């Protein structure tokens, strides 16, 4: 098999597509012949060494979300058979490869109407958005502010909140303003200077804040809601300094998709795939995700 790896921290240029031994599924696992893998900003941060305290001891892989075809099953797996199309999360961060292992109980059957690229875009963004809204306890009639509203998580959270009857204000770049308004949200320029004033102008009262941005917005978010318990961040490690909950738990993908997948299949929730890159050009995909100002997901496809 082939896998995308890096042996040192750095930019996309350190990524290499290498030949490695074919992985074998353990008990409760399946091997997936990957057809597409989602690209996430956190992968770029890990590859860049943002959370590292020492050099890499051995090459590391990238990617946690995949879509593909079951290629082999481990002991105790009865839910899946070879040849079934599935999507979900990989066991470890190594989904950008021709084959990857996944927990049998964290996979979902891929609907025929979704391409593998569309399915691979869903697991992380949908689970994170769904979890954040559940932990906030949002309800109809409330006003929700979403920081980083035009990224994958923000777009899904916006649509789910609108379906639940909330008014949604989202911080976005100027390039994404029109698309966000068309989605049904109220766009606000994400620039830090004067942000609180722009939010208040868009919506005089903010009931809840979901931070999918992670860069210095928690203080003003607490000020806007008046209560740190009404703010959840998905990305800011300084959360405790503001009394805010940092959501790092994960909900099972099948549990999340039981609620959200029907909305996706019906077209009520859409997560655009902004760009697809072949596995051989995976470094370009990670360079693209680091530019920011995206509207949707970047996906790596495998022939």
PDB file of C-alpha atoms in Angstrom:
ATOM      1  CA  UNK A   1       0.000   0.000   0.000  1.00  0.00           C
ATOM      2  CA  UNK A   2       0.951   3.672  -0.224  1.00  0.00           C
ATOM      3  CA  UNK A   3       0.568   6.263   2.517  1.00  0.00           C
ATOM      4  CA  UNK A   4       1.212   9.977   2.864  1.00  0.00           C
ATOM      5  CA  UNK A   5       3.767  10.547   5.625  1.00  0.00           C
ATOM      6  CA  UNK A   6       6.199  13.099   7.019  1.00  0.00           C
ATOM      7  CA  UNK A   7       9.451  12.291   8.817  1.00  0.00           C
ATOM      8  CA  UNK A   8      10.118  15.819  10.080  1.00  0.00           C
ATOM      9  CA  UNK A   9       8.012  18.826  11.026  1.00  0.00           C
ATOM     10  CA  UNK A  10       7.533  21.523   8.450  1.00  0.00           C
ATOM     11  CA  UNK A  11       5.378  22.776   5.618  1.00  0.00           C
ATOM     12  CA  UNK A  12       3.663  20.721   2.908  1.00  0.00           C
ATOM     13  CA  UNK A  13       7.051  20.165   1.288  1.00  0.00           C
ATOM     14  CA  UNK A  14       7.949  17.555   3.964  1.00  0.00           C
ATOM     15  CA  UNK A  15       5.124  15.265   2.834  1.00  0.00           C
ATOM     16  CA  UNK A  16       6.054  12.089   0.961  1.00  0.00           C
ATOM     17  CA  UNK A  17       3.959   9.339  -0.617  1.00  0.00           C
ATOM     18  CA  UNK A  18       5.728   6.147   0.448  1.00  0.00           C
ATOM     19  CA  UNK A  19       5.322   2.394   0.082  1.00  0.00           C
ATOM     20  CA  UNK A  20       4.540   0.674   3.393  1.00  0.00           C
ATOM     21  CA  UNK A  21       3.395  -2.840   4.394  1.00  0.00           C
ATOM     22  CA  UNK A  22      -0.320  -3.464   3.912  1.00  0.00           C
ATOM     23  CA  UNK A  23      -2.126  -2.949   7.222  1.00  0.00           C
ATOM     24  CA  UNK A  24      -4.073  -5.878   8.671  1.00  0.00           C
ATOM     25  CA  UNK A  25      -7.307  -5.404  10.641  1.00  0.00           C
ATOM     26  CA  UNK A  26      -7.309  -6.413  14.288  1.00  0.00           C
ATOM     27  CA  UNK A  27     -10.329  -7.519  16.321  1.00  0.00           C
ATOM     28  CA  UNK A  28     -13.254  -5.151  15.798  1.00  0.00           C
ATOM     29  CA  UNK A  29     -11.555  -3.429  12.861  1.00  0.00           C
ATOM     30  CA  UNK A  30     -11.996  -3.367   9.103  1.00  0.00           C
ATOM     31  CA  UNK A  31      -9.513  -2.492   6.393  1.00  0.00           C
ATOM     32  CA  UNK A  32     -10.863   0.065   3.966  1.00  0.00           C
ATOM     33  CA  UNK A  33      -9.623   0.485   0.415  1.00  0.00           C
ATOM     34  CA  UNK A  34      -9.681   4.268   0.520  1.00  0.00           C
ATOM     35  CA  UNK A  35     -11.373   6.138  -2.301  1.00  0.00           C
ATOM     36  CA  UNK A  36     -11.259   9.581  -0.678  1.00  0.00           C
ATOM     37  CA  UNK A  37      -9.924  11.193   2.507  1.00  0.00           C
ATOM     38  CA  UNK A  38     -10.827  14.522   4.057  1.00  0.00           C
ATOM     39  CA  UNK A  39      -8.225  17.228   4.717  1.00  0.00           C
ATOM     40  CA  UNK A  40      -8.438  19.121   8.012  1.00  0.00           C
ATOM     41  CA  UNK A  41      -6.577  22.187   9.320  1.00  0.00           C
ATOM     42  CA  UNK A  42      -5.513  20.279  12.437  1.00  0.00           C
ATOM     43  CA  UNK A  43      -3.482  17.907  10.254  1.00  0.00           C
ATOM     44  CA  UNK A  44      -1.464  20.859   9.018  1.00  0.00           C
ATOM     45  CA  UNK A  45      -0.864  22.045  12.581  1.00  0.00           C
ATOM     46  CA  UNK A  46       0.355  18.600  13.639  1.00  0.00           C
ATOM     47  CA  UNK A  47       2.622  18.293  10.610  1.00  0.00           C
ATOM     48  CA  UNK A  48       4.002  21.735  11.317  1.00  0.00           C
ATOM     49  CA  UNK A  49       4.944  20.678  14.860  1.00  0.00           C
ATOM     50  CA  UNK A  50       2.619  23.104  16.618  1.00  0.00           C
ATOM     51  CA  UNK A  51       1.913  20.633  19.435  1.00  0.00           C
ATOM     52  CA  UNK A  52       5.317  18.923  19.451  1.00  0.00           C
ATOM     53  CA  UNK A  53       7.849  19.095  22.252  1.00  0.00           C
ATOM     54  CA  UNK A  54      10.528  16.971  20.569  1.00  0.00           C
ATOM     55  CA  UNK A  55      11.485  15.706  17.080  1.00  0.00           C
ATOM     56  CA  UNK A  56       9.510  12.918  15.457  1.00  0.00           C
ATOM     57  CA  UNK A  57      10.620   9.454  16.558  1.00  0.00           C
ATOM     58  CA  UNK A  58       9.258   7.840  13.382  1.00  0.00           C
ATOM     59  CA  UNK A  59       7.307   8.895  10.269  1.00  0.00           C
ATOM     60  CA  UNK A  60       3.707   9.962  10.878  1.00  0.00           C
ATOM     61  CA  UNK A  61       0.610   9.844   8.707  1.00  0.00           C
ATOM     62  CA  UNK A  62      -2.249  12.275   8.147  1.00  0.00           C
ATOM     63  CA  UNK A  63      -6.019  12.187   7.932  1.00  0.00           C
ATOM     64  CA  UNK A  64      -8.802  10.855  10.145  1.00  0.00           C
ATOM     65  CA  UNK A  65     -11.813  10.750   7.808  1.00  0.00           C
ATOM     66  CA  UNK A  66     -12.283   8.464   4.870  1.00  0.00           C
ATOM     67  CA  UNK A  67     -14.677   6.909   2.428  1.00  0.00           C
ATOM     68  CA  UNK A  68     -14.036   3.702   0.570  1.00  0.00           C
ATOM     69  CA  UNK A  69     -14.795   0.020   0.240  1.00  0.00           C
ATOM     70  CA  UNK A  70     -14.394  -2.644   2.920  1.00  0.00           C
ATOM     71  CA  UNK A  71     -11.328  -4.668   1.896  1.00  0.00           C
ATOM     72  CA  UNK A  72     -10.926  -7.037   4.865  1.00  0.00           C
ATOM     73  CA  UNK A  73     -12.560  -7.579   8.270  1.00  0.00           C
ATOM     74  CA  UNK A  74     -11.027  -8.475  11.613  1.00  0.00           C
ATOM     75  CA  UNK A  75     -12.197 -10.970  14.199  1.00  0.00           C
ATOM     76  CA  UNK A  76     -15.591 -10.294  15.716  1.00  0.00           C
ATOM     77  CA  UNK A  77     -16.809  -8.045  12.905  1.00  0.00           C
ATOM     78  CA  UNK A  78     -20.268  -9.083  11.732  1.00  0.00           C
ATOM     79  CA  UNK A  79     -21.714  -5.722  10.657  1.00  0.00           C
ATOM     80  CA  UNK A  80     -19.618  -5.343   7.492  1.00  0.00           C
ATOM     81  CA  UNK A  81     -18.586  -7.527   4.581  1.00  0.00           C
ATOM     82  CA  UNK A  82     -15.930  -7.133   1.916  1.00  0.00           C
ATOM     83  CA  UNK A  83     -17.121  -4.941  -0.927  1.00  0.00           C
ATOM     84  CA  UNK A  84     -19.448  -2.653   1.067  1.00  0.00           C
ATOM     85  CA  UNK A  85     -19.047   1.106   0.572  1.00  0.00           C
ATOM     86  CA  UNK A  86     -18.547   2.875   3.915  1.00  0.00           C
ATOM     87  CA  UNK A  87     -17.375   6.152   5.394  1.00  0.00           C
ATOM     88  CA  UNK A  88     -16.240   7.253   8.841  1.00  0.00           C
ATOM     89  CA  UNK A  89     -13.084   7.746  10.887  1.00  0.00           C
ATOM     90  CA  UNK A  90      -9.840   5.808  10.758  1.00  0.00           C
ATOM     91  CA  UNK A  91      -8.299   4.119  13.806  1.00  0.00           C
ATOM     92  CA  UNK A  92      -5.304   6.443  13.767  1.00  0.00           C
ATOM     93  CA  UNK A  93      -4.334   9.551  11.830  1.00  0.00           C
ATOM     94  CA  UNK A  94      -3.368   7.786   8.600  1.00  0.00           C
ATOM     95  CA  UNK A  95      -6.422   7.900   6.337  1.00  0.00           C
ATOM     96  CA  UNK A  96      -4.558   9.609   3.481  1.00  0.00           C
ATOM     97  CA  UNK A  97      -3.420   6.344   1.959  1.00  0.00           C
ATOM     98  CA  UNK A  98      -4.561   3.623  -0.400  1.00  0.00           C
ATOM     99  CA  UNK A  99      -5.693   1.525   2.589  1.00  0.00           C
ATOM    100  CA  UNK A 100      -6.521   2.362   6.205  1.00  0.00           C
ATOM    101  CA  UNK A 101      -7.937   0.661   9.278  1.00  0.00           C
ATOM    102  CA  UNK A 102     -11.207   1.824  10.830  1.00  0.00           C
ATOM    103  CA  UNK A 103     -13.195   0.738  13.891  1.00  0.00           C
ATOM    104  CA  UNK A 104     -16.107  -1.373  12.687  1.00  0.00           C
ATOM    105  CA  UNK A 105     -18.456   0.438  15.075  1.00  0.00           C
ATOM    106  CA  UNK A 106     -17.451   3.922  13.863  1.00  0.00           C
ATOM    107  CA  UNK A 107     -18.392   3.425  10.212  1.00  0.00           C
ATOM    108  CA  UNK A 108     -21.587   4.166   8.300  1.00  0.00           C
ATOM    109  CA  UNK A 109     -22.820   2.730   5.012  1.00  0.00           C
ATOM    110  CA  UNK A 110     -22.225   5.252   2.219  1.00  0.00           C
ATOM    111  CA  UNK A 111     -25.463   6.279   0.514  1.00  0.00           C
ATOM    112  CA  UNK A 112     -25.468   5.710  -3.238  1.00  0.00           C
ATOM    113  CA  UNK A 113     -26.334   9.348  -3.883  1.00  0.00           C
ATOM    114  CA  UNK A 114     -23.071  10.544  -2.285  1.00  0.00           C
ATOM    115  CA  UNK A 115     -19.757  10.265  -4.086  1.00  0.00           C
ATOM    116  CA  UNK A 116     -16.801   9.022  -2.069  1.00  0.00           C
ATOM    117  CA  UNK A 117     -15.396  12.568  -2.083  1.00  0.00           C
ATOM    118  CA  UNK A 118     -18.649  13.953  -0.671  1.00  0.00           C
ATOM    119  CA  UNK A 119     -18.797  11.233   1.986  1.00  0.00           C
ATOM    120  CA  UNK A 120     -15.160  11.686   3.025  1.00  0.00           C
ATOM    121  CA  UNK A 121     -15.848  15.363   3.677  1.00  0.00           C
ATOM    122  CA  UNK A 122     -18.487  14.603   6.292  1.00  0.00           C
ATOM    123  CA  UNK A 123     -17.246  12.706   9.399  1.00  0.00           C
ATOM    124  CA  UNK A 124     -15.145  15.301  11.237  1.00  0.00           C
ATOM    125  CA  UNK A 125     -17.068  18.430  10.248  1.00  0.00           C
ATOM    126  CA  UNK A 126     -20.497  16.935  10.890  1.00  0.00           C
ATOM    127  CA  UNK A 127     -19.559  15.258  14.175  1.00  0.00           C
ATOM    128  CA  UNK A 128     -17.823  18.388  15.483  1.00  0.00           C
ATOM    129  CA  UNK A 129     -20.684  20.719  14.522  1.00  0.00           C
ATOM    130  CA  UNK A 130     -23.329  18.374  15.907  1.00  0.00           C
ATOM    131  CA  UNK A 131     -21.398  17.918  19.175  1.00  0.00           C
ATOM    132  CA  UNK A 132     -20.862  21.639  19.647  1.00  0.00           C
ATOM    133  CA  UNK A 133     -24.557  22.436  19.230  1.00  0.00           C
ATOM    134  CA  UNK A 134     -25.604  19.630  21.580  1.00  0.00           C
ATOM    135  CA  UNK A 135     -23.154  20.795  24.248  1.00  0.00           C
ATOM    136  CA  UNK A 136     -24.410  24.363  23.952  1.00  0.00           C
ATOM    137  CA  UNK A 137     -27.993  23.166  24.376  1.00  0.00           C
ATOM    138  CA  UNK A 138     -29.322  25.501  21.702  1.00  0.00           C
ATOM    139  CA  UNK A 139     -33.047  25.708  21.068  1.00  0.00           C
ATOM    140  CA  UNK A 140     -35.594  27.362  18.756  1.00  0.00           C
ATOM    141  CA  UNK A 141     -35.821  31.134  18.962  1.00  0.00           C
ATOM    142  CA  UNK A 142     -32.297  31.671  20.275  1.00  0.00           C
ATOM    143  CA  UNK A 143     -29.573  33.625  18.499  1.00  0.00           C
ATOM    144  CA  UNK A 144     -26.289  31.827  17.902  1.00  0.00           C
ATOM    145  CA  UNK A 145     -22.957  33.378  16.932  1.00  0.00           C
ATOM    146  CA  UNK A 146     -20.555  31.070  15.079  1.00  0.00           C
ATOM    147  CA  UNK A 147     -16.911  32.060  14.716  1.00  0.00           C
ATOM    148  CA  UNK A 148     -15.300  30.582  11.598  1.00  0.00           C
ATOM    149  CA  UNK A 149     -18.693  30.097  10.008  1.00  0.00           C
ATOM    150  CA  UNK A 150     -17.566  29.470   6.428  1.00  0.00           C
ATOM    151  CA  UNK A 151     -15.307  26.501   7.196  1.00  0.00           C
ATOM    152  CA  UNK A 152     -16.604  22.942   7.086  1.00  0.00           C
ATOM    153  CA  UNK A 153     -17.646  22.818  10.763  1.00  0.00           C
ATOM    154  CA  UNK A 154     -19.138  26.302  10.650  1.00  0.00           C
ATOM    155  CA  UNK A 155     -21.183  25.620   7.531  1.00  0.00           C
ATOM    156  CA  UNK A 156     -22.680  22.428   8.968  1.00  0.00           C
ATOM    157  CA  UNK A 157     -23.349  24.051  12.352  1.00  0.00           C
ATOM    158  CA  UNK A 158     -25.047  26.988  10.633  1.00  0.00           C
ATOM    159  CA  UNK A 159     -27.389  24.749   8.655  1.00  0.00           C
ATOM    160  CA  UNK A 160     -28.239  22.515  11.612  1.00  0.00           C
ATOM    161  CA  UNK A 161     -28.947  25.547  13.802  1.00  0.00           C
ATOM    162  CA  UNK A 162     -31.166  27.139  11.159  1.00  0.00           C
ATOM    163  CA  UNK A 163     -33.123  23.897  10.827  1.00  0.00           C
ATOM    164  CA  UNK A 164     -33.615  23.922  14.600  1.00  0.00           C
ATOM    165  CA  UNK A 165     -35.149  27.400  14.394  1.00  0.00           C
ATOM    166  CA  UNK A 166     -32.250  29.579  15.544  1.00  0.00           C
ATOM    167  CA  UNK A 167     -31.097  32.913  14.198  1.00  0.00           C
ATOM    168  CA  UNK A 168     -27.457  32.472  13.212  1.00  0.00           C
ATOM    169  CA  UNK A 169     -24.773  35.150  12.944  1.00  0.00           C
ATOM    170  CA  UNK A 170     -21.499  33.987  11.436  1.00  0.00           C
ATOM    171  CA  UNK A 171     -18.055  35.560  11.225  1.00  0.00           C
ATOM    172  CA  UNK A 172     -16.760  35.125   7.675  1.00  0.00           C
ATOM    173  CA  UNK A 173     -14.319  36.680   5.256  1.00  0.00           C
ATOM    174  CA  UNK A 174     -15.588  39.230   2.768  1.00  0.00           C
ATOM    175  CA  UNK A 175     -15.206  36.676  -0.036  1.00  0.00           C
ATOM    176  CA  UNK A 176     -17.694  34.334   1.679  1.00  0.00           C
ATOM    177  CA  UNK A 177     -20.218  36.973   2.765  1.00  0.00           C
ATOM    178  CA  UNK A 178     -22.698  36.554  -0.103  1.00  0.00           C
ATOM    179  CA  UNK A 179     -22.663  32.757   0.008  1.00  0.00           C
ATOM    180  CA  UNK A 180     -23.219  32.759   3.765  1.00  0.00           C
ATOM    181  CA  UNK A 181     -26.163  35.115   3.503  1.00  0.00           C
ATOM    182  CA  UNK A 182     -27.650  32.906   0.768  1.00  0.00           C
ATOM    183  CA  UNK A 183     -27.348  29.968   3.165  1.00  0.00           C
ATOM    184  CA  UNK A 184     -29.573  31.820   5.627  1.00  0.00           C
ATOM    185  CA  UNK A 185     -27.005  33.131   8.094  1.00  0.00           C
ATOM    186  CA  UNK A 186     -26.181  36.745   8.922  1.00  0.00           C
ATOM    187  CA  UNK A 187     -22.572  37.386   7.837  1.00  0.00           C
ATOM    188  CA  UNK A 188     -20.231  39.559   9.892  1.00  0.00           C
ATOM    189  CA  UNK A 189     -16.657  40.432   8.929  1.00  0.00           C
ATOM    190  CA  UNK A 190     -14.331  38.241  11.013  1.00  0.00           C
ATOM    191  CA  UNK A 191     -11.630  40.928  11.500  1.00  0.00           C
ATOM    192  CA  UNK A 192     -10.904  41.389  15.208  1.00  0.00           C
ATOM    193  CA  UNK A 193     -11.034  45.205  15.269  1.00  0.00           C
ATOM    194  CA  UNK A 194     -14.590  46.253  16.080  1.00  0.00           C
ATOM    195  CA  UNK A 195     -15.932  42.694  15.885  1.00  0.00           C
ATOM    196  CA  UNK A 196     -18.139  42.972  18.981  1.00  0.00           C
ATOM    197  CA  UNK A 197     -19.746  46.144  17.648  1.00  0.00           C
ATOM    198  CA  UNK A 198     -20.428  44.538  14.269  1.00  0.00           C
ATOM    199  CA  UNK A 199     -22.010  41.522  15.930  1.00  0.00           C
ATOM    200  CA  UNK A 200     -24.248  43.716  18.102  1.00  0.00           C
ATOM    201  CA  UNK A 201     -25.276  45.669  15.012  1.00  0.00           C
ATOM    202  CA  UNK A 202     -26.267  42.424  13.306  1.00  0.00           C
ATOM    203  CA  UNK A 203     -28.025  40.971  16.351  1.00  0.00           C
ATOM    204  CA  UNK A 204     -28.497  43.042  19.533  1.00  0.00           C
ATOM    205  CA  UNK A 205     -28.595  39.947  21.751  1.00  0.00           C
ATOM    206  CA  UNK A 206     -26.459  36.807  21.445  1.00  0.00           C
ATOM    207  CA  UNK A 207     -27.639  33.761  23.404  1.00  0.00           C
ATOM    208  CA  UNK A 208     -24.897  31.281  22.519  1.00  0.00           C
ATOM    209  CA  UNK A 209     -21.484  31.250  20.824  1.00  0.00           C
ATOM    210  CA  UNK A 210     -19.835  28.348  19.008  1.00  0.00           C
ATOM    211  CA  UNK A 211     -16.169  29.022  18.280  1.00  0.00           C
ATOM    212  CA  UNK A 212     -14.838  27.041  15.334  1.00  0.00           C
ATOM    213  CA  UNK A 213     -12.136  29.644  14.684  1.00  0.00           C
ATOM    214  CA  UNK A 214      -9.916  29.308  17.743  1.00  0.00           C
ATOM    215  CA  UNK A 215      -8.000  32.579  17.665  1.00  0.00           C
ATOM    216  CA  UNK A 216      -8.636  35.150  20.366  1.00  0.00           C
ATOM    217  CA  UNK A 217     -12.438  35.449  20.251  1.00  0.00           C
ATOM    218  CA  UNK A 218     -13.396  33.908  23.587  1.00  0.00           C
ATOM    219  CA  UNK A 219     -13.191  37.097  25.686  1.00  0.00           C
ATOM    220  CA  UNK A 220     -15.572  39.031  23.464  1.00  0.00           C
ATOM    221  CA  UNK A 221     -17.795  35.948  23.161  1.00  0.00           C
ATOM    222  CA  UNK A 222     -18.243  35.833  26.928  1.00  0.00           C
ATOM    223  CA  UNK A 223     -18.939  39.567  26.923  1.00  0.00           C
ATOM    224  CA  UNK A 224     -21.585  39.154  24.227  1.00  0.00           C
ATOM    225  CA  UNK A 225     -23.436  36.343  26.021  1.00  0.00           C
ATOM    226  CA  UNK A 226     -22.734  37.481  29.583  1.00  0.00           C
ATOM    227  CA  UNK A 227     -22.076  33.879  30.606  1.00  0.00           C
ATOM    228  CA  UNK A 228     -19.070  31.640  29.796  1.00  0.00           C
ATOM    229  CA  UNK A 229     -21.414  28.661  30.119  1.00  0.00           C
ATOM    230  CA  UNK A 230     -23.092  29.814  26.914  1.00  0.00           C
ATOM    231  CA  UNK A 231     -19.848  29.607  24.935  1.00  0.00           C
ATOM    232  CA  UNK A 232     -18.233  26.449  23.554  1.00  0.00           C
ATOM    233  CA  UNK A 233     -14.963  26.459  21.664  1.00  0.00           C
ATOM    234  CA  UNK A 234     -13.913  23.681  19.359  1.00  0.00           C
ATOM    235  CA  UNK A 235     -10.424  25.001  18.738  1.00  0.00           C
ATOM    236  CA  UNK A 236      -9.030  27.389  21.389  1.00  0.00           C
ATOM    237  CA  UNK A 237      -6.756  25.796  24.043  1.00  0.00           C
ATOM    238  CA  UNK A 238      -7.002  28.948  26.201  1.00  0.00           C
ATOM    239  CA  UNK A 239     -10.661  28.138  26.976  1.00  0.00           C
ATOM    240  CA  UNK A 240     -10.129  27.574  30.707  1.00  0.00           C
ATOM    241  CA  UNK A 241      -8.724  31.097  31.092  1.00  0.00           C
ATOM    242  CA  UNK A 242     -12.173  32.393  30.132  1.00  0.00           C
ATOM    243  CA  UNK A 243     -14.220  29.747  31.957  1.00  0.00           C
ATOM    244  CA  UNK A 244     -15.272  28.341  28.585  1.00  0.00           C
ATOM    245  CA  UNK A 245     -15.695  24.670  27.719  1.00  0.00           C
ATOM    246  CA  UNK A 246     -13.186  23.312  25.195  1.00  0.00           C
ATOM    247  CA  UNK A 247     -14.964  20.525  23.368  1.00  0.00           C
ATOM    248  CA  UNK A 248     -12.541  17.720  22.555  1.00  0.00           C
ATOM    249  CA  UNK A 249     -14.797  14.723  23.152  1.00  0.00           C
ATOM    250  CA  UNK A 250     -16.013  12.760  20.161  1.00  0.00           C
ATOM    251  CA  UNK A 251     -19.471  11.375  19.554  1.00  0.00           C
ATOM    252  CA  UNK A 252     -19.765   8.049  17.670  1.00  0.00           C
ATOM    253  CA  UNK A 253     -20.142   8.670  13.937  1.00  0.00           C
ATOM    254  CA  UNK A 254     -23.143   6.294  13.594  1.00  0.00           C
ATOM    255  CA  UNK A 255     -24.965   8.170  16.378  1.00  0.00           C
ATOM    256  CA  UNK A 256     -24.353  11.525  14.702  1.00  0.00           C
ATOM    257  CA  UNK A 257     -25.219  10.314  11.220  1.00  0.00           C
ATOM    258  CA  UNK A 258     -28.466   8.768  12.423  1.00  0.00           C
ATOM    259  CA  UNK A 259     -29.639  12.345  13.002  1.00  0.00           C
ATOM    260  CA  UNK A 260     -27.804  14.245  10.291  1.00  0.00           C
ATOM    261  CA  UNK A 261     -27.438  11.893   7.319  1.00  0.00           C
ATOM    262  CA  UNK A 262     -31.158  12.054   6.397  1.00  0.00           C
ATOM    263  CA  UNK A 263     -30.798  15.858   6.233  1.00  0.00           C
ATOM    264  CA  UNK A 264     -27.770  15.482   3.981  1.00  0.00           C
ATOM    265  CA  UNK A 265     -29.479  12.959   1.700  1.00  0.00           C
ATOM    266  CA  UNK A 266     -32.523  15.231   1.385  1.00  0.00           C
ATOM    267  CA  UNK A 267     -30.323  18.220   0.546  1.00  0.00           C
ATOM    268  CA  UNK A 268     -31.294  20.244   3.612  1.00  0.00           C
ATOM    269  CA  UNK A 269     -27.689  20.145   4.856  1.00  0.00           C
ATOM    270  CA  UNK A 270     -24.933  20.566   2.296  1.00  0.00           C
ATOM    271  CA  UNK A 271     -21.172  20.503   2.840  1.00  0.00           C
ATOM    272  CA  UNK A 272     -19.532  21.654  -0.395  1.00  0.00           C
ATOM    273  CA  UNK A 273     -16.351  19.999  -1.597  1.00  0.00           C
ATOM    274  CA  UNK A 274     -14.321  23.007  -2.611  1.00  0.00           C
ATOM    275  CA  UNK A 275     -11.530  21.076  -4.313  1.00  0.00           C
ATOM    276  CA  UNK A 276     -10.310  17.526  -4.934  1.00  0.00           C
ATOM    277  CA  UNK A 277      -6.669  16.523  -5.303  1.00  0.00           C
ATOM    278  CA  UNK A 278      -5.331  13.095  -6.320  1.00  0.00           C
ATOM    279  CA  UNK A 279      -3.236  11.226  -3.775  1.00  0.00           C
ATOM    280  CA  UNK A 280      -0.081  11.896  -5.784  1.00  0.00           C
ATOM    281  CA  UNK A 281      -0.705  15.644  -5.301  1.00  0.00           C
ATOM    282  CA  UNK A 282      -1.696  15.484  -1.631  1.00  0.00           C
ATOM    283  CA  UNK A 283       0.898  18.097  -0.655  1.00  0.00           C
ATOM    284  CA  UNK A 284      -1.016  20.603  -2.805  1.00  0.00           C
ATOM    285  CA  UNK A 285      -4.189  19.791  -0.890  1.00  0.00           C
ATOM    286  CA  UNK A 286      -2.519  20.642   2.402  1.00  0.00           C
ATOM    287  CA  UNK A 287      -1.031  23.812   0.951  1.00  0.00           C
ATOM    288  CA  UNK A 288      -4.548  24.790  -0.131  1.00  0.00           C
ATOM    289  CA  UNK A 289      -6.119  24.151   3.275  1.00  0.00           C
ATOM    290  CA  UNK A 290      -3.531  26.400   4.928  1.00  0.00           C
ATOM    291  CA  UNK A 291      -4.507  29.398   2.811  1.00  0.00           C
ATOM    292  CA  UNK A 292      -7.756  29.818   4.777  1.00  0.00           C
ATOM    293  CA  UNK A 293     -10.858  31.604   3.468  1.00  0.00           C
ATOM    294  CA  UNK A 294     -12.327  28.313   2.284  1.00  0.00           C
ATOM    295  CA  UNK A 295     -15.970  27.571   1.714  1.00  0.00           C
ATOM    296  CA  UNK A 296     -16.293  23.855   2.219  1.00  0.00           C
ATOM    297  CA  UNK A 297     -13.889  20.947   2.372  1.00  0.00           C
ATOM    298  CA  UNK A 298     -10.701  19.907   0.621  1.00  0.00           C
ATOM    299  CA  UNK A 299     -10.613  16.215  -0.275  1.00  0.00           C
ATOM    300  CA  UNK A 300      -7.854  13.857  -1.482  1.00  0.00           C
ATOM    301  CA  UNK A 301      -9.025  11.164  -3.898  1.00  0.00           C
ATOM    302  CA  UNK A 302      -7.473   7.753  -4.463  1.00  0.00           C
ATOM    303  CA  UNK A 303      -7.707   5.990  -7.825  1.00  0.00           C
TER     304      UNK A 303
END
